[in-house]
Short mmCIF file of C-alpha atoms in Angstrom, two decimals:
data_model
loop_
_atom_site.label_atom_id
_atom_site.label_comp_id
_atom_site.label_asym_id
_atom_site.label_seq_id
_atom_site.Cartn_x
_atom_site.Cartn_y
_atom_site.Cartn_z
CA MET T 1 107.16 84.74 89.88
CA LYS T 2 110.07 85.12 92.47
CA LYS T 3 110.30 88.70 93.66
CA ILE T 4 113.26 90.60 95.25
CA ILE T 5 112.00 93.60 97.07
CA LYS T 6 115.58 95.56 97.14
CA ASN T 7 117.28 98.66 98.77
CA GLY T 8 114.91 99.62 100.83
CA THR T 9 114.26 99.91 104.50
CA ILE T 10 112.68 97.43 106.54
CA VAL T 11 110.28 98.95 109.49
CA THR T 12 109.05 95.79 111.91
CA ALA T 13 107.45 97.25 115.87
CA SER T 14 110.61 96.41 116.83
CA ASP T 15 112.72 96.90 114.07
CA THR T 16 114.73 99.32 111.25
CA TYR T 17 117.33 98.72 109.03
CA LYS T 18 118.62 98.22 105.33
CA ALA T 19 117.94 94.57 103.47
CA ASP T 20 116.56 92.45 100.95
CA ILE T 21 113.75 90.40 100.90
CA LEU T 22 112.56 87.89 98.38
CA VAL T 23 109.86 86.26 98.11
CA GLU T 24 108.74 82.67 97.09
CA ASN T 25 105.10 81.08 96.59
CA GLY T 26 103.76 83.86 98.81
CA VAL T 27 106.05 83.51 101.02
CA ILE T 28 108.96 85.67 101.80
CA ALA T 29 112.08 83.32 101.79
CA THR T 30 114.70 85.17 102.84
CA ILE T 31 116.01 88.50 104.36
CA SER T 32 119.25 89.27 103.18
CA LYS T 33 122.09 92.14 101.86
CA ASN T 34 122.34 91.88 98.01
CA ILE T 35 119.99 88.67 97.58
CA THR T 36 120.58 88.14 94.17
CA ASP T 37 118.16 85.88 91.59
CA SER T 38 118.13 85.70 87.93
CA SER T 39 115.14 84.17 88.08
CA ALA T 40 112.79 87.05 90.53
CA GLU T 41 111.57 90.09 89.28
CA VAL T 42 113.63 92.95 91.23
CA VAL T 43 111.37 95.84 92.39
CA ASP T 44 113.18 98.97 93.17
CA ALA T 45 112.52 100.04 96.56
CA GLU T 46 115.35 102.69 96.70
CA GLY T 47 114.30 106.18 99.48
CA LYS T 48 111.13 103.74 100.20
CA TYR T 49 109.56 101.91 103.79
CA VAL T 50 109.08 98.61 103.33
CA PHE T 51 106.40 97.47 106.11
CA PRO T 52 104.36 94.22 106.81
CA GLY T 53 100.59 94.90 105.51
CA GLY T 54 98.35 96.80 107.23
CA VAL T 55 95.54 95.13 109.80
CA ASP T 56 92.92 96.89 110.00
CA PRO T 57 91.14 95.48 112.66
CA HIS T 58 87.39 97.06 112.42
CA THR T 59 85.48 97.20 108.92
CA HIS T 60 82.03 97.06 108.25
CA LEU T 61 81.34 96.24 104.56
CA GLU T 62 78.10 95.42 102.96
CA MET T 63 76.47 95.73 106.41
CA PRO T 64 72.61 97.04 106.77
CA PHE T 65 72.04 99.67 109.00
CA GLY T 66 69.78 102.54 109.09
CA GLY T 67 67.41 101.57 106.94
CA THR T 68 70.43 101.24 104.47
CA VAL T 69 73.19 99.16 103.57
CA SER T 70 76.88 100.36 103.95
CA LYS T 71 77.88 101.01 100.53
CA ASP T 72 81.20 99.60 99.73
CA ASP T 73 81.30 95.87 99.44
CA PHE T 74 83.91 93.14 100.18
CA GLU T 75 85.38 94.49 96.12
CA THR T 76 85.16 98.28 96.55
CA GLY T 77 86.65 98.14 100.49
CA THR T 78 89.34 95.83 99.80
CA LYS T 79 90.22 98.13 96.71
CA ALA T 80 90.16 101.00 99.60
CA ALA T 81 91.94 99.34 101.36
CA ALA T 82 95.16 97.95 99.57
CA PHE T 83 95.69 101.38 98.09
CA GLY T 84 95.97 102.64 101.45
CA GLY T 85 98.22 99.69 102.21
CA THR T 86 96.22 97.69 104.26
CA THR T 87 96.74 93.52 103.63
CA THR T 88 93.78 92.27 105.62
CA VAL T 89 90.98 93.29 107.19
CA ILE T 90 88.76 92.05 109.50
CA ASP T 91 84.39 92.90 109.17
CA PHE T 92 81.74 92.42 111.44
CA CYS T 93 78.82 89.63 110.44
CA ILE T 94 75.73 90.69 112.76
CA THR T 95 73.51 88.78 114.14
CA ASN T 96 69.87 87.69 114.72
CA LYS T 97 68.73 87.42 118.12
CA GLY T 98 67.02 83.88 117.87
CA LYS T 99 68.73 82.74 114.82
CA PRO T 100 71.74 80.32 114.53
CA LEU T 101 74.75 82.58 114.39
CA GLN T 102 76.21 80.01 111.15
CA ASN T 103 73.61 82.01 109.61
CA SER T 104 74.50 85.59 109.57
CA ILE T 105 78.42 84.03 108.81
CA ASP T 106 77.19 81.92 105.51
CA GLN T 107 75.48 85.61 104.83
CA TRP T 108 78.80 87.07 104.56
CA HIS T 109 80.31 84.65 103.18
CA ALA T 110 77.61 85.10 100.53
CA LYS T 111 78.51 88.41 100.74
CA SER T 112 82.27 88.20 100.52
CA LYS T 113 83.03 85.44 98.39
CA ASP T 114 84.85 86.01 94.93
CA LYS T 115 85.28 89.90 95.77
CA ALA T 116 87.42 90.57 97.98
CA VAL T 117 90.92 91.53 96.59
CA ILE T 118 93.47 91.21 99.62
CA ASP T 119 92.53 88.46 103.00
CA TYR T 120 89.70 89.10 105.45
CA GLY T 121 87.91 87.35 108.17
CA PHE T 122 85.14 88.08 110.24
CA HIS T 123 83.76 88.73 114.11
CA LEU T 124 80.51 87.84 115.68
CA MET T 125 78.98 89.70 117.50
CA ILE T 126 76.73 88.18 120.10
CA SER T 127 73.37 89.81 120.96
CA GLU T 128 72.78 87.12 124.08
CA MET T 129 73.50 84.35 125.26
CA ASN T 130 71.67 81.41 125.77
CA GLU T 131 72.01 78.03 125.76
CA ASP T 132 72.22 77.72 122.21
CA VAL T 133 74.81 80.21 121.27
CA LEU T 134 77.15 78.87 124.15
CA ASN T 135 76.82 75.09 121.99
CA GLU T 136 76.93 77.22 118.60
CA LEU T 137 80.15 78.60 119.28
CA PRO T 138 82.78 76.23 119.99
CA LYS T 139 81.87 74.81 116.64
CA VAL T 140 82.40 78.88 115.01
CA MET T 141 85.28 79.04 116.74
CA ASP T 142 86.83 75.55 115.44
CA GLN T 143 85.01 75.52 112.26
CA GLU T 144 85.36 79.32 110.68
CA GLY T 145 88.17 79.97 113.01
CA ILE T 146 85.51 83.49 114.88
CA THR T 147 87.47 83.84 117.47
CA SER T 148 86.40 87.61 118.68
CA PHE T 149 82.97 88.59 119.26
CA LYS T 150 81.27 91.72 119.42
CA VAL T 151 79.26 93.50 121.81
CA PHE T 152 77.19 96.41 121.56
CA MET T 153 76.71 98.47 125.09
CA ALA T 154 74.50 101.16 122.78
CA TYR T 155 71.86 100.60 119.59
CA LYS T 156 69.08 100.48 122.36
CA ASN T 157 65.98 98.27 120.66
CA VAL T 158 68.38 97.70 117.48
CA PHE T 159 71.87 96.17 118.33
CA GLN T 160 71.88 97.09 122.03
CA ALA T 161 73.17 93.85 125.28
CA ASP T 162 72.23 94.24 128.46
CA ASP T 163 74.89 93.71 130.97
CA GLY T 164 74.15 89.86 131.58
CA THR T 165 74.94 89.21 128.44
CA LEU T 166 78.10 91.24 127.96
CA PHE T 167 78.79 89.36 131.22
CA LYS T 168 78.49 86.23 130.46
CA THR T 169 80.47 86.50 127.49
CA LEU T 170 83.36 88.29 129.09
CA GLU T 171 83.21 84.18 131.20
CA THR T 172 82.36 82.01 127.36
CA ALA T 173 85.33 83.87 126.43
CA LYS T 174 87.79 83.14 128.74
CA GLU T 175 86.62 79.38 129.59
CA LEU T 176 87.43 79.32 125.04
CA GLY T 177 90.08 81.65 124.65
CA GLY T 178 88.08 83.41 122.64
CA LEU T 179 88.35 88.22 122.93
CA VAL T 180 86.10 90.31 123.75
CA MET T 181 85.06 93.54 121.73
CA VAL T 182 82.67 95.86 123.04
CA HIS T 183 81.14 99.00 121.47
CA ALA T 184 81.50 102.29 124.27
CA GLU T 185 78.39 103.68 125.35
CA ASN T 186 75.68 103.76 127.23
CA GLY T 187 72.86 103.13 125.29
CA ASP T 188 70.01 104.16 127.52
CA VAL T 189 71.19 107.16 128.98
CA ILE T 190 72.04 107.84 125.07
CA ASP T 191 68.04 106.97 124.33
CA HIS T 192 66.83 109.66 126.66
CA LEU T 193 68.75 112.33 125.75
CA VAL T 194 67.84 111.33 122.25
CA ASN T 195 64.62 111.86 122.78
CA LYS T 196 64.67 115.09 124.87
CA ALA T 197 66.17 116.55 122.37
CA LEU T 198 63.78 115.71 119.65
CA ALA T 199 61.06 116.38 121.95
CA LYS T 200 62.82 120.77 121.73
CA GLY T 201 63.06 120.12 118.08
CA ASN T 202 66.80 119.91 118.43
CA THR T 203 67.20 117.40 115.14
CA ASP T 204 69.92 118.79 113.80
CA PRO T 205 73.54 116.44 112.63
CA ILE T 206 75.46 118.51 115.78
CA TYR T 207 72.67 116.78 118.14
CA HIS T 208 73.99 113.34 117.65
CA ALA T 209 77.27 114.74 118.87
CA LEU T 210 75.57 116.43 122.30
CA THR T 211 73.30 113.57 122.87
CA ARG T 212 75.71 111.14 122.88
CA PRO T 213 78.31 113.23 125.50
CA PRO T 214 81.85 111.47 125.89
CA GLU T 215 80.62 110.72 130.97
CA ALA T 216 78.30 108.11 127.85
CA GLU T 217 81.36 106.76 126.65
CA GLY T 218 83.89 106.77 129.63
CA GLU T 219 81.11 105.49 131.52
CA ALA T 220 80.21 102.27 129.37
CA THR T 221 83.88 102.04 129.25
CA GLY T 222 85.26 101.62 132.67
CA ARG T 223 81.60 99.65 133.79
CA ALA T 224 82.64 96.95 130.98
CA ALA T 225 86.12 97.30 131.99
CA GLN T 226 84.78 96.54 135.74
CA LEU T 227 83.03 93.31 134.46
CA THR T 228 86.08 92.06 132.52
CA GLY T 229 88.21 92.23 135.34
CA LEU T 230 85.71 90.65 137.62
CA ALA T 231 85.23 87.82 134.78
CA ASP T 232 89.16 87.87 134.53
CA SER T 233 88.24 87.43 131.07
CA GLN T 234 89.65 90.26 127.84
CA LEU T 235 88.50 93.02 126.31
CA TYR T 236 88.59 95.52 123.28
CA VAL T 237 87.37 98.65 123.38
CA VAL T 238 86.70 99.52 119.73
CA HIS T 239 86.65 103.21 119.27
CA VAL T 240 87.79 105.36 121.27
CA SER T 241 87.13 108.57 121.07
CA CYS T 242 87.59 110.67 123.93
CA GLU T 243 89.77 111.37 127.08
CA GLU T 244 87.20 109.71 128.98
CA SER T 245 87.54 106.05 127.88
CA ALA T 246 91.05 106.01 127.21
CA ASN T 247 91.65 107.42 131.38
CA LYS T 248 89.29 103.97 132.21
CA ILE T 249 91.48 102.03 129.73
CA ALA T 250 94.63 102.74 131.83
CA GLU T 251 93.06 102.21 134.96
CA ALA T 252 91.79 99.13 134.29
CA ARG T 253 95.64 98.36 133.07
CA LYS T 254 97.23 99.85 136.01
CA LYS T 255 95.09 97.37 137.95
CA GLY T 256 96.48 94.35 135.74
CA TYR T 257 93.56 93.45 133.93
CA ASP T 258 93.37 92.16 130.31
CA VAL T 259 92.06 94.88 128.60
CA TRP T 260 92.81 97.03 125.03
CA GLY T 261 92.08 99.94 123.01
CA GLU T 262 91.37 101.13 119.64
CA THR T 263 91.32 104.05 118.14
CA CYS T 264 90.34 105.57 114.52
CA PRO T 265 92.02 108.60 112.00
CA GLN T 266 89.04 110.43 112.18
CA TYR T 267 89.45 110.73 116.79
CA LEU T 268 92.63 111.70 115.11
CA ALA T 269 92.18 114.71 112.70
CA LEU T 270 88.04 115.58 112.55
CA ASP T 271 86.72 117.19 115.60
CA GLN T 272 83.16 118.25 116.63
CA SER T 273 83.21 121.46 114.96
CA TYR T 274 83.05 119.42 111.42
CA MET T 275 79.33 118.46 112.28
CA ASP T 276 77.84 121.61 112.73
CA GLN T 277 77.65 122.88 109.28
CA PRO T 278 75.20 124.66 107.38
CA ASN T 279 73.14 123.35 104.56
CA PHE T 280 73.34 119.38 106.95
CA GLU T 281 76.78 118.93 105.64
CA GLY T 282 76.82 118.01 109.05
CA ALA T 283 75.41 114.81 108.41
CA LYS T 284 78.60 113.38 106.72
CA TYR T 285 80.09 113.55 109.89
CA VAL T 286 77.30 111.90 112.25
CA TRP T 287 79.16 108.12 113.17
CA SER T 288 79.15 106.45 117.12
CA PRO T 289 80.76 107.87 119.14
CA PRO T 290 80.62 111.35 117.52
CA LEU T 291 83.41 112.94 116.60
CA ARG T 292 84.55 114.88 120.22
CA GLU T 293 85.77 118.14 121.18
CA LYS T 294 89.94 118.91 119.49
CA TRP T 295 91.58 118.97 122.44
CA ASN T 296 91.03 115.22 122.75
CA GLN T 297 92.69 115.34 119.80
CA GLU T 298 95.96 115.64 121.44
CA LYS T 299 94.76 113.12 124.82
CA LEU T 300 94.34 110.28 122.29
CA TRP T 301 98.09 110.79 120.99
CA ASN T 302 99.43 110.65 124.15
CA ALA T 303 97.66 107.47 124.47
CA LEU T 304 98.89 105.98 121.66
CA LYS T 305 102.75 106.90 122.33
CA THR T 306 102.41 105.47 126.23
CA GLY T 307 100.96 101.99 125.37
CA GLU T 308 97.31 103.18 126.59
CA LEU T 309 95.70 102.57 123.29
CA GLN T 310 96.88 99.88 121.34
CA THR T 311 95.76 99.87 117.56
CA ILE T 312 94.19 102.23 115.01
CA GLY T 313 90.76 100.28 113.14
CA SER T 314 89.00 102.24 109.99
CA ASP T 315 85.43 101.63 111.41
CA GLN T 316 84.64 101.96 108.05
CA CYS T 317 81.35 102.09 107.06
CA SER T 318 80.74 103.86 104.23
CA PHE T 319 77.26 105.60 103.08
CA ASP T 320 76.25 108.15 100.25
CA PHE T 321 76.08 111.72 101.18
CA GLU T 322 72.44 111.84 98.45
CA GLY T 323 71.07 109.01 98.91
CA GLN T 324 71.90 107.57 102.55
CA LYS T 325 73.28 110.84 104.94
CA ASP T 326 70.45 112.75 103.35
CA LEU T 327 67.81 109.66 104.95
CA GLY T 328 68.68 112.27 108.05
CA LYS T 329 67.31 115.60 107.30
CA GLY T 330 64.86 116.92 109.95
CA ASP T 331 65.77 114.05 112.01
CA PHE T 332 69.72 112.98 113.51
CA THR T 333 68.59 109.50 114.73
CA LYS T 334 67.61 108.83 111.04
CA ILE T 335 71.27 109.90 109.43
CA PRO T 336 73.30 106.39 109.10
CA ASN T 337 75.90 105.79 111.34
CA GLY T 338 79.63 105.36 109.55
CA GLY T 339 82.12 106.81 106.69
CA PRO T 340 84.66 106.41 104.16
CA MET T 341 87.82 105.60 106.49
CA ILE T 342 89.46 102.57 105.35
CA GLU T 343 91.58 103.95 102.67
CA ASP T 344 92.98 106.86 104.75
CA ARG T 345 94.12 104.86 107.64
CA VAL T 346 98.03 104.27 107.58
CA SER T 347 98.55 107.43 105.65
CA ILE T 348 96.49 110.04 108.47
CA LEU T 349 98.86 107.74 111.29
CA PHE T 350 102.01 107.82 109.33
CA SER T 351 101.22 111.48 108.51
CA GLU T 352 100.19 113.08 111.49
CA GLY T 353 101.68 110.68 114.00
CA VAL T 354 105.87 109.52 112.82
CA LYS T 355 105.95 112.85 111.19
CA LYS T 356 104.73 115.17 113.18
CA GLY T 357 106.74 113.10 115.96
CA ARG T 358 104.01 111.88 118.83
CA ILE T 359 104.89 108.43 117.93
CA THR T 360 107.68 107.08 116.36
CA LEU T 361 107.89 104.20 113.11
CA ASN T 362 108.21 101.94 115.11
CA GLN T 363 105.09 102.42 117.60
CA PHE T 364 103.21 103.08 113.64
CA VAL T 365 104.05 99.85 112.48
CA ASP T 366 102.82 98.47 115.41
CA MET T 367 99.92 100.43 116.02
CA THR T 368 98.44 99.81 112.05
CA SER T 369 100.04 96.03 111.99
CA THR T 370 101.52 94.08 114.72
CA ARG T 371 99.40 94.38 116.92
CA SER T 372 95.85 93.35 115.36
CA ALA T 373 97.57 91.11 114.38
CA LYS T 374 98.75 89.14 117.31
CA LEU T 375 95.31 90.32 119.52
CA PHE T 376 93.40 88.52 116.76
CA GLY T 377 95.00 84.82 116.06
CA LEU T 378 96.96 85.79 113.10
CA TYR T 379 100.11 86.70 114.27
CA PRO T 380 103.13 85.59 112.70
CA LYS T 381 101.17 84.57 109.67
CA LYS T 382 100.22 88.34 109.17
CA GLY T 383 101.33 90.94 110.88
CA THR T 384 105.68 91.17 110.61
CA ILE T 385 108.16 90.72 107.83
CA SER T 386 110.38 87.59 108.76
CA VAL T 387 111.36 84.58 107.07
CA GLY T 388 108.43 82.03 106.72
CA THR T 389 104.95 84.80 107.35
CA ASP T 390 103.17 86.18 104.62
CA ALA T 391 104.87 87.97 101.92
CA ASP T 392 101.81 90.81 102.64
CA ILE T 393 104.09 94.43 101.81
CA VAL T 394 104.05 97.42 101.77
CA ILE T 395 106.29 99.48 99.41
CA PHE T 396 105.70 103.15 101.06
CA ASP T 397 107.74 106.44 99.86
CA PRO T 398 107.83 108.36 102.99
CA ASN T 399 108.19 111.65 102.09
CA VAL T 400 105.71 111.86 98.76
CA GLU T 401 102.91 114.78 99.32
CA ARG T 402 99.48 114.96 98.38
CA THR T 403 95.91 116.30 99.16
CA ILE T 404 92.72 113.62 100.19
CA SER T 405 89.93 113.65 98.40
CA VAL T 406 86.75 112.20 96.94
CA GLU T 407 87.90 113.20 92.90
CA THR T 408 91.37 110.50 93.86
CA HIS T 409 90.08 108.18 96.05
CA HIS T 410 88.93 104.72 95.66
CA MET T 411 85.93 103.97 98.05
CA ALA T 412 83.16 103.90 96.11
CA VAL T 413 81.21 106.17 98.21
CA ASP T 414 80.19 110.09 97.09
CA TYR T 415 82.08 111.83 99.66
CA ASN T 416 85.86 111.43 101.91
CA ALA T 417 85.66 112.64 105.35
CA PHE T 418 89.30 113.96 105.80
CA GLU T 419 88.59 116.34 101.98
CA GLY T 420 91.45 119.06 101.60
CA MET T 421 93.58 116.89 104.18
CA LYS T 422 97.48 117.98 103.28
CA VAL T 423 99.59 114.78 104.26
CA THR T 424 103.00 113.29 103.64
CA GLY T 425 103.15 109.75 103.10
CA GLU T 426 101.65 107.20 100.48
CA PRO T 427 102.00 104.13 99.49
CA ILE T 428 102.99 103.08 96.27
CA SER T 429 103.05 99.15 95.77
CA VAL T 430 101.30 96.62 97.36
CA LEU T 431 101.83 92.53 97.86
CA SER T 432 99.48 90.75 99.26
CA ARG T 433 100.73 87.17 99.79
CA GLY T 434 103.47 87.72 97.13
CA GLU T 435 101.19 89.12 94.19
CA PHE T 436 101.10 92.67 93.40
CA VAL T 437 97.73 94.31 94.31
CA ILE T 438 98.74 97.86 93.59
CA LYS T 439 102.04 98.51 91.43
CA ASP T 440 103.27 101.51 91.34
CA LYS T 441 100.10 103.19 92.47
CA GLN T 442 98.16 100.76 89.44
CA PHE T 443 95.58 98.51 90.98
CA VAL T 444 97.17 95.32 89.38
CA GLY T 445 95.44 92.48 91.34
CA GLU T 446 92.76 89.94 90.94
CA VAL T 447 89.13 90.35 91.56
CA GLY T 448 88.08 87.47 94.59
CA SER T 449 91.80 86.53 95.32
CA GLY T 450 91.39 87.45 98.65
CA GLU T 451 91.17 84.60 101.28
CA TYR T 452 88.86 83.85 104.15
CA LEU T 453 91.48 84.15 106.99
CA LYS T 454 90.72 81.52 109.76
CA ARG T 455 92.31 82.65 113.07
CA ALA T 456 93.15 81.20 116.80
CA ARG T 457 92.42 81.59 120.05
CA TYR T 458 92.70 84.52 121.38
CA GLY T 459 96.81 84.36 123.54
CA LYS T 460 97.12 86.82 126.80
CA LEU T 461 99.77 88.91 126.23
CA THR T 462 101.68 89.85 128.93
CA SER T 463 103.00 92.98 128.25
CA ASP T 464 103.99 95.00 125.27
CA THR T 465 106.78 93.18 123.79
CA ASP T 466 105.61 89.71 124.34
CA GLU T 467 103.94 87.28 121.61
CA ALA T 468 101.22 86.23 121.75
CA ALA T 469 100.92 82.06 123.34
CA LEU T 470 97.85 81.49 120.49
CA VAL T 471 96.16 78.33 121.48
CA GLU T 472 95.73 75.94 118.88
#
């Protein structure tokens, strides 16, 4: 059925204006004043913002890690994302050395099939770069539409790749039109510091942070950026948590390197003190990179405001406190890394960012939706509101106040990392390709209605305002 969204204030990355939107056949058909159509359902957005659906470029749904599997799968995770105003997620396929890349992709298709309630795509982990991988990558890009590749510089003896693999991946991405993503922490140094801590009997959750210092993140970020410049390639640094890493990205961009940075709501709203709580409570906040000292928060907000960081991912990777996180009692290295972030990403950025004057409303839309859509080959189908785009739309009340809690969230996990935090602003209704997934804060979507997205190759963005020159 056709829909008319009336009386709302439309906000994109570049514009803010009052208009109606006519939705037909899953796309935006018309944007104009005073649209009328007797055959259309009328949705009144008076007093509300109308945003493009959020694009979360960083999720780990049903991901195996540390002897267990993250709690939210493609059904619960995408439902929670929708409640939070996100209509597209890009999840990570974890690969295995010596095995065809397609094996992992097939596993992720099996995990997501008939489960997702919003649209989704995949990134692909690269753990080795040899002739087999080189020969398979063009097929992966052409047939699967996977055009971004993640290299871990951390998790020694689990995920960590060496510098040679990273550099070869950068060279290959340059040639094929892919975007390389890095988890930037010096895994060798961290491994040494972890062993020293355990030898001294330091096993509490806080030592997860103390053995992964910001210097290790800054060093790895700078190294990855330098290698990107050497390869004349393109790089996206995930989950930037501290000033050291943000500064390295800013330095690289000043040199003209094609380097982009993502941070996450947890680093903007939480700090290292959460990990130093008694009774193992700190384990709830164990993820990598770890939470930092509180002063880093304003450094990250400033980097977002000035454009030195460009996107907000959730790094969603939820584990129950009881039965999963507690695997690490007596040894912080056995605490599964990750937290439940997918649902509160948009609200926290609006409340802590826009409402507190740290970023503009248009910057907020760019960070939560548009920039990721451009970088990851989804724009303009996703990430904006204009005629012909997918009708992924969020009707958002900017004034409603609420308290984040496990009692009211929609994730499958048994705690909320932002428990008790008061936020202003909340998605009221959410449409995916013109159909309501959330209507008046109730789930009305259909499990399995989310579509897999094949993404375009990376096109270099020559400035913060240029459109992506996407390579078909």
